[in-house]
Amino acid sequence: MQKAKAFKLFINGKWLDSASGKTFPSDNPAKPRQILGLFQKGDEQDVAEAVNAADEASKKWSETPAPKRGAILLKAAQLLRQNKEKLARQVTMEMGKILSEARGDVQEAIDITEYMAGEGRRLLGFTTPSELRKKFCMTIRMPIGICGLITPWNFPTAIPAWKIMTALICGNTVVFKPSSDTPLCATRLVETLQQAGLPKGVSNMVTGSGEEAGMSLVRNDRVRAISFTGHRETGTSILKEAGLKRVGLEMGGKNGIIIMDDADLDLALDGVIWGAYGTTGQRCTATSRIIVHEKIKTKFEKMLLNRIRRLRLGDGLNPETDVASLINRAAQEKSSRYVELGKKEGAKLLIGGKIPKMEGYFFEPTLFTDCTIDMRITQEEIFGPVLSLIPAKDLDQAIDIMNSIEYGLSSAIYTKDIAKAFEAITRIEAGLTYVNSSTIGSEIHLPFGGIKHTGIGAREAGIEGINEFSETKTVYIDYSGKLQKAQIDLD
Ligand code: NAD
């Protein structure tokens, strides 16, 4: 068997072994015996080195004119575009996504890199009149400092790019801790920035476990901001440990689609299949609940079953594949556990529910019906291809069901009635609502993120991403030549 290639940490512009010398493998979830590389198991010492490097680079980078920072990002975007196909194949191999979705992941990384390159010529503050004469008021953007970026595996180039490119254009330096399930994709992204000419120390990467490398970053006092995407439980422990840092958390979802009795059912069917089984249900925005008007429930169940039966499982590189593997054995076991739970709770299993006899971490596309909101399968994030159908008697009840969860990320409604669509838009508790489209898919110039247990405060991407990674300074310039006091000198 060929020996797996060893990859390194990236600190201060150099590729280094971890202080402990320990490594971990990254495999192909569709063919777990295929090891894609060995990666350094960074720990507190490596994180401290990376923070030192980020600190040293900070002054010069923050003083580099933002359009010049943007020019480096533009070069990185060009390199990503040139390597798009190669990178997409790596995404497929390392996380199992089907190739067309992997291309989408890389495209999103390119898009955000280009967008943030353009932000280098904007980074807008605002001016506004003063209440006093001969006084000028404005806001400017300032970098935060060293940003710790902790990312999940399910968008292995896009989510790291959202965070890294936004942090960099705002003049911050970064220490990036990618998921241990996708360190190869992370390494390629960091290499691209190096090739684009990013100065040493501005972007550093420490691979390793969340408990060691991730937590060391969270606890490091010189790190001024943490931007995290991952499970709610991980985010909760990060919040407890971060101290007085700025913390952005993007966490799980339990996203639903409402299908009204006037909906175009063929359109809704496409949306549900893509939302529930696209990326094998492993998107934070994946559809895991459908709330169907009771008048069309039986008809829609039949339509769903017809389509699910035809979904082909397989390697994401095979163009015939509709549903690829899950990320790892733990994810496979989690889906199995929830199927057993659903059966015990009294939900009716219509199709799927098993681990197929195939090499790799596959799971059958699964559909439960006659579910209720008190069942754990309708409340908890499964992050696999397991969909629950809940009947509703009208729009009011459907919206109540939609909102009866702790999460608040994505949502959708299928209806031809504009009034019903607006009721849903204004009453659903979620960061995203789609009308006549699925819960998944986002565009990088629009804000992305959730409410309730999905996220606290910050939104990523677009202009709101800039808010996450910059400080706003308020500036007052008094040119009256005398002391003027707001609120006191009233004439
Ligand atoms: P995870 O929480 O297991 O890991 C995310 C990252 O946190 C990894 O880099 C991991 O190593 C690190 N980590 C783990 N424990 C840590 C600790 N104690 N301290 C610091 N860092 C730690 O999540 P995952 O399995 O990689 O990703 C799946 C989750 O991410 C799902 O819940 C999904 O909904 C969520 N997600 C959310 C969004 C969003 O924008 N809301 C987007 C994608 C994924």
Coordinates of C-alpha atoms and ligand atoms in Angstrom, one line a residue:
M1 CA 0.0 0.0 0.0
Q2 CA 1.3 3.5 -0.9
K3 CA 2.4 5.5 2.1
A4 CA 0.1 8.5 2.8
K5 CA 1.6 12.0 2.2
A6 CA 2.2 14.1 5.4
F7 CA 0.9 17.6 5.4
K8 CA 2.0 20.4 7.7
L9 CA 0.8 23.3 9.9
F10 CA 1.1 26.7 8.3
I11 CA 2.7 29.2 10.7
N12 CA 4.4 32.5 9.9
G13 CA 4.7 31.6 6.2
K14 CA 6.3 28.2 6.8
W15 CA 4.9 24.6 6.6
L16 CA 5.8 23.0 9.9
D17 CA 5.4 19.8 11.9
S18 CA 3.4 20.0 15.1
A19 CA 5.3 20.4 18.3
S20 CA 4.2 17.0 19.5
G21 CA 5.0 15.3 16.2
K22 CA 1.6 13.6 16.3
T23 CA -0.5 13.2 13.2
F24 CA -3.9 12.0 12.2
P25 CA -5.3 10.6 8.9
S26 CA -8.0 12.0 6.7
D27 CA -9.9 9.4 4.7
N28 CA -12.4 9.2 1.8
P29 CA -15.8 8.5 3.4
A30 CA -17.0 6.7 0.2
K31 CA -13.9 4.4 0.4
P32 CA -12.6 4.7 4.0
R33 CA -9.5 2.6 3.2
Q34 CA -8.3 5.4 1.0
I35 CA -6.2 7.7 3.2
L36 CA -5.8 11.1 1.6
G37 CA -3.0 12.3 3.8
L38 CA -1.6 12.5 7.3
F39 CA -2.2 15.8 9.1
Q40 CA -0.4 17.5 12.0
K41 CA -2.1 17.2 15.4
G42 CA -1.5 20.7 16.6
D43 CA -2.0 21.6 20.2
E44 CA -1.7 24.5 22.6
Q45 CA 2.0 25.1 21.8
D46 CA 1.4 25.3 18.0
V47 CA -1.6 27.6 18.6
A48 CA 0.6 29.9 20.7
E49 CA 3.2 29.9 17.9
A50 CA 0.5 30.8 15.3
V51 CA -0.9 33.5 17.5
N52 CA 2.6 35.0 17.9
A53 CA 3.0 35.0 14.1
A54 CA -0.4 36.6 13.7
D55 CA 0.5 39.2 16.3
E56 CA 3.7 40.1 14.6
A57 CA 2.1 40.5 11.2
S58 CA -0.8 42.4 12.5
K59 CA 0.5 46.0 12.4
K60 CA 1.8 45.9 8.9
W61 CA -1.3 44.1 7.5
S62 CA -3.8 46.4 9.2
E63 CA -1.9 49.4 7.8
T64 CA -1.8 48.0 4.3
P65 CA -4.3 50.0 2.2
A66 CA -7.5 47.9 1.9
P67 CA -7.4 48.0 -2.0
K68 CA -4.0 46.4 -1.8
R69 CA -5.3 43.7 0.5
G70 CA -8.1 43.3 -2.0
A71 CA -5.6 42.8 -4.9
I72 CA -4.1 39.8 -3.1
L73 CA -7.6 38.3 -2.6
L74 CA -8.4 38.9 -6.2
K75 CA -5.2 37.0 -7.2
A76 CA -6.3 34.2 -4.8
A77 CA -9.7 34.1 -6.4
Q78 CA -8.1 33.7 -9.8
L79 CA -6.0 30.8 -8.6
L80 CA -9.0 29.1 -7.0
R81 CA -10.8 29.5 -10.3
Q82 CA -7.9 28.0 -12.3
N83 CA -7.8 25.0 -9.9
K84 CA -11.6 24.7 -9.5
E85 CA -12.0 21.2 -11.0
K86 CA -9.0 19.8 -9.0
L87 CA -10.3 21.3 -5.8
A88 CA -13.8 20.1 -6.4
R89 CA -12.5 16.5 -6.8
Q90 CA -10.7 16.9 -3.6
V91 CA -13.8 18.1 -1.8
T92 CA -15.7 15.1 -3.2
M93 CA -13.0 12.7 -2.1
E94 CA -12.5 14.1 1.4
M95 CA -16.1 14.7 2.4
G96 CA -18.1 12.6 -0.1
K97 CA -20.2 15.4 -1.7
I98 CA -21.3 14.6 -5.2
L99 CA -19.1 16.3 -7.7
S100 CA -21.6 18.9 -8.9
E101 CA -22.2 20.0 -5.3
A102 CA -18.4 20.0 -4.7
R103 CA -18.0 22.4 -7.6
G104 CA -20.7 24.6 -6.0
D105 CA -18.7 24.5 -2.7
V106 CA -15.5 25.7 -4.5
Q107 CA -17.5 28.2 -6.6
E108 CA -18.8 29.7 -3.4
A109 CA -15.2 30.1 -2.1
I110 CA -14.3 31.9 -5.3
D111 CA -17.4 34.1 -5.1
I112 CA -16.7 35.2 -1.6
T113 CA -13.0 35.8 -2.3
E114 CA -13.9 38.0 -5.3
Y115 CA -16.6 39.8 -3.3
M116 CA -14.2 40.6 -0.4
A117 CA -11.5 41.6 -2.9
G118 CA -14.0 44.3 -4.1
E119 CA -14.8 45.3 -0.5
G120 CA -11.2 46.5 -0.3
R121 CA -12.4 49.5 -2.3
R122 CA -15.4 50.0 -0.2
L123 CA -15.4 49.1 3.5
L124 CA -18.0 51.7 4.0
G125 CA -18.6 53.8 7.0
F126 CA -21.1 56.7 6.9
T127 CA -21.3 60.4 7.5
T128 CA -24.2 62.1 9.2
P129 CA -24.9 65.7 10.3
S130 CA -24.0 66.9 13.7
E131 CA -26.5 68.6 16.0
L132 CA -23.9 71.4 16.4
R133 CA -22.5 73.9 14.0
K134 CA -19.1 73.4 12.4
K135 CA -18.8 69.8 13.5
F136 CA -18.5 66.8 11.3
C137 CA -19.5 63.2 12.2
M138 CA -18.6 59.9 10.6
T139 CA -17.9 56.3 11.2
I140 CA -14.8 54.3 10.0
R141 CA -14.1 50.6 10.1
M142 CA -11.2 49.3 12.1
P143 CA -9.7 45.8 12.2
I144 CA -10.4 43.8 15.4
G145 CA -7.0 42.1 15.6
I146 CA -6.2 38.4 15.7
C147 CA -9.3 36.3 14.7
G148 CA -9.6 32.6 15.5
L149 CA -11.6 30.8 12.9
I150 CA -13.0 27.4 13.6
T151 CA -14.8 25.6 10.8
P152 CA -16.9 22.5 10.1
W153 CA -16.4 19.9 7.4
N154 CA -19.6 20.2 5.4
F155 CA -18.5 23.1 3.2
P156 CA -14.8 22.5 3.4
T157 CA -13.7 25.3 1.1
A158 CA -16.7 27.7 1.2
I159 CA -17.1 28.2 5.0
P160 CA -13.3 28.7 5.6
A161 CA -13.3 31.1 2.7
W162 CA -16.3 33.1 4.1
K163 CA -14.4 33.6 7.3
I164 CA -10.8 34.0 6.1
M165 CA -11.4 36.4 3.2
T166 CA -13.8 38.6 5.3
A167 CA -11.4 38.7 8.2
L168 CA -8.4 39.5 5.9
I169 CA -10.1 42.3 3.9
C170 CA -11.0 44.0 7.2
G171 CA -7.3 44.1 8.1
N172 CA -7.3 41.3 10.7
T173 CA -4.7 38.5 10.9
V174 CA -6.1 35.0 11.4
V175 CA -5.4 31.6 13.0
F176 CA -7.6 29.0 11.3
K177 CA -8.5 25.7 12.8
P178 CA -10.3 23.6 10.2
S179 CA -12.3 20.4 10.8
S180 CA -10.3 17.3 11.3
D181 CA -12.6 15.6 8.7
T182 CA -11.4 17.9 5.9
P183 CA -7.9 19.2 6.6
L184 CA -6.8 18.6 3.0
C185 CA -9.3 21.1 1.5
A186 CA -8.3 23.5 4.2
T187 CA -4.6 23.1 3.4
R188 CA -5.3 23.8 -0.3
L189 CA -7.1 27.0 0.5
V190 CA -4.2 28.2 2.7
E191 CA -1.7 27.3 0.0
T192 CA -3.7 29.4 -2.5
L193 CA -3.4 32.4 -0.3
Q194 CA 0.3 31.9 0.1
Q195 CA 0.7 31.6 -3.7
A196 CA -1.4 34.8 -4.1
G197 CA 1.3 36.7 -2.1
L198 CA -0.3 37.0 1.3
P199 CA 2.5 38.2 3.6
K200 CA 3.8 35.7 6.2
G201 CA 2.0 35.5 9.5
V202 CA -1.2 37.1 8.2
S203 CA -3.0 33.7 7.7
N204 CA -1.9 30.7 9.8
M205 CA -3.4 27.3 10.0
V206 CA -3.3 24.8 12.9
T207 CA -4.9 21.4 12.2
G208 CA -5.8 19.2 15.1
S209 CA -8.6 18.3 17.4
G210 CA -11.3 20.7 18.6
E211 CA -10.6 19.9 22.2
E212 CA -6.9 20.8 22.0
A213 CA -6.2 23.1 19.0
G214 CA -9.7 24.6 18.9
M215 CA -10.0 25.2 22.6
S216 CA -6.5 26.6 22.9
L217 CA -7.5 29.2 20.3
V218 CA -10.7 30.0 22.1
R219 CA -8.9 30.5 25.4
N220 CA -5.9 32.4 24.1
D221 CA -6.1 36.0 25.5
R222 CA -4.4 37.6 22.5
V223 CA -7.1 36.4 20.1
R224 CA -9.7 39.1 19.9
A225 CA -12.5 37.4 18.1
I226 CA -13.7 33.8 17.5
S227 CA -15.8 33.0 14.5
F228 CA -17.1 29.4 14.8
T229 CA -19.4 27.3 12.7
G230 CA -20.4 23.8 13.9
H231 CA -22.7 22.0 16.4
R232 CA -24.7 23.8 19.0
E233 CA -23.1 21.9 21.8
T234 CA -19.6 22.9 20.6
G235 CA -20.6 26.5 20.2
T236 CA -22.1 26.5 23.7
S237 CA -18.8 25.3 25.2
I238 CA -16.9 27.9 23.1
L239 CA -19.1 30.7 24.4
K240 CA -18.4 29.6 28.0
E241 CA -14.6 29.6 27.5
A242 CA -14.0 32.5 25.2
G243 CA -13.9 35.2 27.9
L244 CA -14.2 38.8 26.8
K245 CA -13.8 38.2 23.1
R246 CA -16.1 38.9 20.3
V247 CA -17.8 35.5 19.5
G248 CA -19.7 34.7 16.3
L249 CA -21.5 31.3 16.4
E250 CA -23.2 29.7 13.5
M251 CA -24.7 26.4 14.6
G252 CA -27.2 23.7 13.7
G253 CA -30.7 23.7 12.2
K254 CA -33.9 21.8 12.0
N255 CA -35.2 23.3 8.8
G256 CA -38.7 22.9 7.5
I257 CA -40.7 23.4 4.3
I258 CA -44.4 24.2 4.5
I259 CA -46.4 22.8 1.5
M260 CA -49.9 24.4 1.2
D261 CA -52.8 22.7 -0.6
D262 CA -52.5 25.3 -3.5
A263 CA -48.8 24.7 -4.1
D264 CA -47.3 23.5 -7.3
L265 CA -46.6 20.0 -6.1
D266 CA -44.0 19.1 -8.7
L267 CA -42.0 22.1 -7.9
A268 CA -42.3 21.4 -4.1
L269 CA -41.2 17.8 -4.8
D270 CA -38.0 18.9 -6.5
G271 CA -37.4 21.3 -3.6
V272 CA -37.9 18.7 -0.9
I273 CA -35.8 16.0 -2.6
W274 CA -32.9 18.5 -3.0
G275 CA -33.4 20.0 0.5
A276 CA -33.5 16.6 2.3
Y277 CA -31.2 14.4 0.4
G278 CA -28.8 16.9 -1.3
T279 CA -25.4 16.6 0.4
T280 CA -26.9 13.5 2.1
G281 CA -28.8 15.8 4.5
Q282 CA -25.5 17.2 5.8
R283 CA -26.2 20.9 5.3
C284 CA -27.0 23.2 8.2
T285 CA -29.9 24.3 5.9
A286 CA -31.0 20.8 5.0
T287 CA -34.7 20.1 5.0
S288 CA -35.5 17.7 7.8
R289 CA -39.2 18.5 8.3
I290 CA -41.9 18.9 5.8
I291 CA -45.2 20.3 7.1
V292 CA -47.8 19.4 4.6
H293 CA -51.4 20.5 4.4
E294 CA -53.5 17.5 5.3
K295 CA -55.6 17.8 2.1
I296 CA -52.6 16.9 -0.1
K297 CA -50.7 14.7 2.4
T298 CA -51.5 11.3 0.8
K299 CA -50.9 12.5 -2.7
F300 CA -47.5 14.1 -1.8
E301 CA -46.4 11.1 0.2
K302 CA -46.9 9.0 -3.0
M303 CA -45.0 11.5 -5.1
L304 CA -42.1 11.5 -2.6
L305 CA -41.9 7.7 -2.4
N306 CA -41.8 7.4 -6.2
R307 CA -38.9 9.8 -6.3
I308 CA -37.0 8.5 -3.3
R309 CA -37.1 4.9 -4.7
R310 CA -35.2 6.1 -7.7
L311 CA -32.4 7.9 -5.8
R312 CA -29.0 6.1 -6.5
L313 CA -26.4 5.9 -3.7
G314 CA -22.7 5.9 -4.6
D315 CA -19.4 7.5 -4.9
G316 CA -19.7 11.3 -5.4
L317 CA -17.3 11.1 -8.3
N318 CA -19.7 8.9 -10.2
P319 CA -21.9 11.1 -12.4
E320 CA -24.8 8.6 -11.9
T321 CA -24.9 9.2 -8.1
D322 CA -27.7 11.1 -6.5
V323 CA -26.9 10.6 -2.9
A324 CA -23.3 10.3 -1.6
S325 CA -21.9 9.0 1.6
L326 CA -22.1 10.5 5.1
I327 CA -18.9 12.0 6.5
N328 CA -18.0 9.2 8.9
R329 CA -19.0 6.1 10.9
A330 CA -20.4 8.2 13.8
A331 CA -22.7 10.1 11.4
Q332 CA -24.0 6.7 10.0
E333 CA -24.6 5.5 13.5
K334 CA -26.4 8.7 14.5
S335 CA -28.8 8.4 11.6
S336 CA -29.5 4.7 12.6
R337 CA -30.1 5.7 16.2
Y338 CA -32.7 8.4 15.1
V339 CA -34.5 5.9 12.9
E340 CA -34.9 3.5 15.8
L341 CA -36.0 6.4 18.0
G342 CA -38.5 7.6 15.3
K343 CA -40.1 4.1 15.2
K344 CA -40.3 3.9 19.0
E345 CA -41.9 7.4 19.1
G346 CA -44.7 6.1 16.8
A347 CA -43.7 7.7 13.5
K348 CA -44.4 5.6 10.4
L349 CA -41.3 4.7 8.4
L350 CA -42.3 4.8 4.7
I351 CA -38.9 4.1 3.2
G352 CA -35.2 3.7 4.0
G353 CA -33.8 3.6 7.5
K354 CA -30.9 1.3 7.0
I355 CA -27.2 1.2 6.4
P356 CA -26.8 -0.4 3.0
K357 CA -24.4 -3.2 2.4
M358 CA -21.8 -1.0 0.6
E359 CA -18.2 0.0 1.4
G360 CA -18.3 3.6 2.8
Y361 CA -20.5 5.5 5.2
F362 CA -23.7 5.4 3.3
F363 CA -27.3 5.6 4.6
E364 CA -30.6 5.0 2.8
P365 CA -32.7 8.1 2.0
T366 CA -35.3 7.8 4.7
L367 CA -38.9 9.2 5.1
F368 CA -41.1 9.1 8.2
T369 CA -44.7 10.2 8.1
D370 CA -47.5 11.0 10.7
C371 CA -44.9 12.7 12.8
T372 CA -45.7 15.1 15.6
I373 CA -43.8 18.0 17.1
D374 CA -43.1 16.2 20.4
M375 CA -41.0 13.6 18.7
R376 CA -37.2 13.9 18.9
I377 CA -36.9 13.2 15.2
T378 CA -38.8 16.4 14.5
Q379 CA -36.9 18.4 17.1
E380 CA -33.2 17.4 17.0
E381 CA -30.6 17.9 14.2
I382 CA -29.9 14.5 12.7
F383 CA -27.5 15.7 9.9
G384 CA -28.3 12.8 7.7
P385 CA -30.8 11.8 5.0
V386 CA -33.8 11.4 7.4
L387 CA -36.9 13.4 6.6
S388 CA -40.1 13.7 8.8
L389 CA -43.5 14.6 7.4
I390 CA -45.9 16.4 9.7
P391 CA -49.5 17.1 8.7
A392 CA -51.1 20.5 9.4
K393 CA -54.7 21.5 9.0
D394 CA -54.1 25.1 7.9
L395 CA -51.4 27.8 7.5
D396 CA -51.6 29.0 11.1
Q397 CA -51.0 25.5 12.4
A398 CA -48.2 24.9 9.9
I399 CA -46.4 28.1 11.0
D400 CA -46.8 27.1 14.7
I401 CA -45.2 23.7 13.8
M402 CA -42.4 25.4 11.9
N403 CA -41.6 27.6 14.9
S404 CA -41.9 24.8 17.5
I405 CA -38.2 24.1 17.6
E406 CA -35.1 25.5 19.4
Y407 CA -33.3 26.2 16.1
G408 CA -34.0 29.0 13.6
L409 CA -31.9 28.8 10.5
S410 CA -33.7 28.1 7.2
S411 CA -37.3 27.7 6.2
A412 CA -39.5 27.6 3.1
I413 CA -43.1 27.7 1.9
Y414 CA -44.7 26.5 -1.3
T415 CA -47.9 28.3 -2.1
K416 CA -49.3 30.3 -5.0
D417 CA -51.1 32.7 -2.7
I418 CA -49.1 35.9 -2.1
A419 CA -50.9 36.6 1.2
K420 CA -50.0 33.2 2.6
A421 CA -46.4 33.7 1.5
F422 CA -46.2 37.0 3.3
E423 CA -47.8 35.5 6.4
A424 CA -45.0 32.9 6.4
I425 CA -42.2 35.5 5.6
T426 CA -43.2 37.7 8.6
R427 CA -44.1 35.0 11.1
I428 CA -41.5 32.2 10.7
E429 CA -38.7 32.4 13.2
A430 CA -35.6 31.8 11.1
G431 CA -32.7 33.6 9.6
L432 CA -33.8 32.6 6.1
T433 CA -37.1 32.1 4.4
Y434 CA -37.5 30.9 0.8
V435 CA -40.8 31.2 -1.1
N436 CA -41.4 28.5 -3.7
S437 CA -37.8 27.2 -3.3
S438 CA -36.0 24.8 -1.1
T439 CA -34.4 25.5 2.3
I440 CA -30.9 25.1 0.9
G441 CA -28.7 27.4 -1.2
S442 CA -27.4 30.8 -0.5
E443 CA -25.8 33.7 -2.3
I444 CA -22.7 35.2 -0.9
H445 CA -23.7 38.9 -1.2
L446 CA -26.7 38.3 1.1
P447 CA -26.4 37.8 4.9
F448 CA -26.4 34.2 6.1
G449 CA -27.1 32.9 9.6
G450 CA -29.7 31.9 12.1
I451 CA -31.6 32.9 15.2
K452 CA -32.6 31.1 18.5
H453 CA -30.1 28.2 19.1
T454 CA -28.7 28.5 15.6
G455 CA -26.8 31.7 16.1
I456 CA -26.1 34.6 18.3
G457 CA -26.1 37.9 16.6
A458 CA -23.6 37.9 13.7
R459 CA -24.5 37.2 10.1
E460 CA -21.9 35.9 7.7
A461 CA -21.2 36.9 4.1
G462 CA -21.9 40.1 2.2
I463 CA -21.9 43.4 4.1
E464 CA -23.0 41.8 7.4
G465 CA -19.9 39.6 7.2
I466 CA -17.9 42.9 7.2
N467 CA -19.7 43.9 10.4
E468 CA -18.7 40.6 12.0
F469 CA -15.0 41.2 11.3
S470 CA -14.6 44.9 11.9
E471 CA -15.0 47.4 14.7
T472 CA -16.9 50.6 14.0
K473 CA -15.2 53.7 15.3
T474 CA -17.3 56.9 15.6
V475 CA -15.3 60.1 14.7
Y476 CA -16.3 63.7 15.6
I477 CA -14.4 66.6 14.1
D478 CA -15.1 70.0 15.6
Y479 CA -13.8 72.9 13.5
S480 CA -15.7 75.6 15.3
G481 CA -12.6 76.7 17.3
K482 CA -14.5 76.6 20.6
L483 CA -15.6 74.0 23.0
Q484 CA -19.1 72.9 21.9
K485 CA -21.1 70.5 24.1
A486 CA -23.7 68.2 22.6
Q487 CA -27.0 68.0 24.6
I488 CA -25.9 71.1 26.6
D489 CA -25.2 73.9 24.2
L490 CA -28.7 73.9 22.7
D491 CA -28.6 77.1 20.5
Ligands
NAD1 P1 -18.4 20.3 15.2 O1 -19.0 21.3 16.2 O2 -18.2 18.9 15.6 O3 -17.0 20.9 14.8 C1 -16.8 22.2 14.2 C2 -15.4 22.7 14.5 O4 -15.3 22.9 15.9 C3 -14.3 21.7 14.1 O5 -13.2 22.4 13.6 C4 -14.0 21.0 15.4 O6 -12.7 20.5 15.4 C5 -14.1 22.2 16.4 N1 -14.3 21.8 17.8 C6 -14.9 20.7 18.2 N2 -14.9 20.7 19.6 C7 -14.3 21.9 20.0 C8 -14.0 22.5 21.2 N3 -14.4 21.9 22.4 N4 -13.5 23.7 21.2 C9 -13.2 24.4 20.1 N5 -13.4 23.8 18.9 C10 -14.0 22.6 18.8 O7 -19.3 20.4 13.9 P2 -19.1 19.6 12.6 O8 -19.6 18.2 12.7 O9 -17.8 19.9 12.0 O10 -20.2 20.4 11.6 C11 -21.6 20.1 11.6 C12 -22.4 21.1 12.4 O11 -22.1 22.4 11.8 C13 -23.9 20.9 12.2 O12 -24.5 21.2 13.5 C14 -24.3 22.0 11.2 O13 -25.6 22.4 11.3 C15 -23.4 23.1 11.6 N6 -23.2 24.0 10.5 C16 -23.8 25.3 10.7 C17 -23.7 26.2 9.6 C18 -24.3 27.6 9.8 O14 -23.9 28.5 9.1 N7 -25.2 27.8 10.7 C19 -23.0 25.9 8.5 C20 -22.4 24.6 8.3 C21 -22.6 23.7 9.4

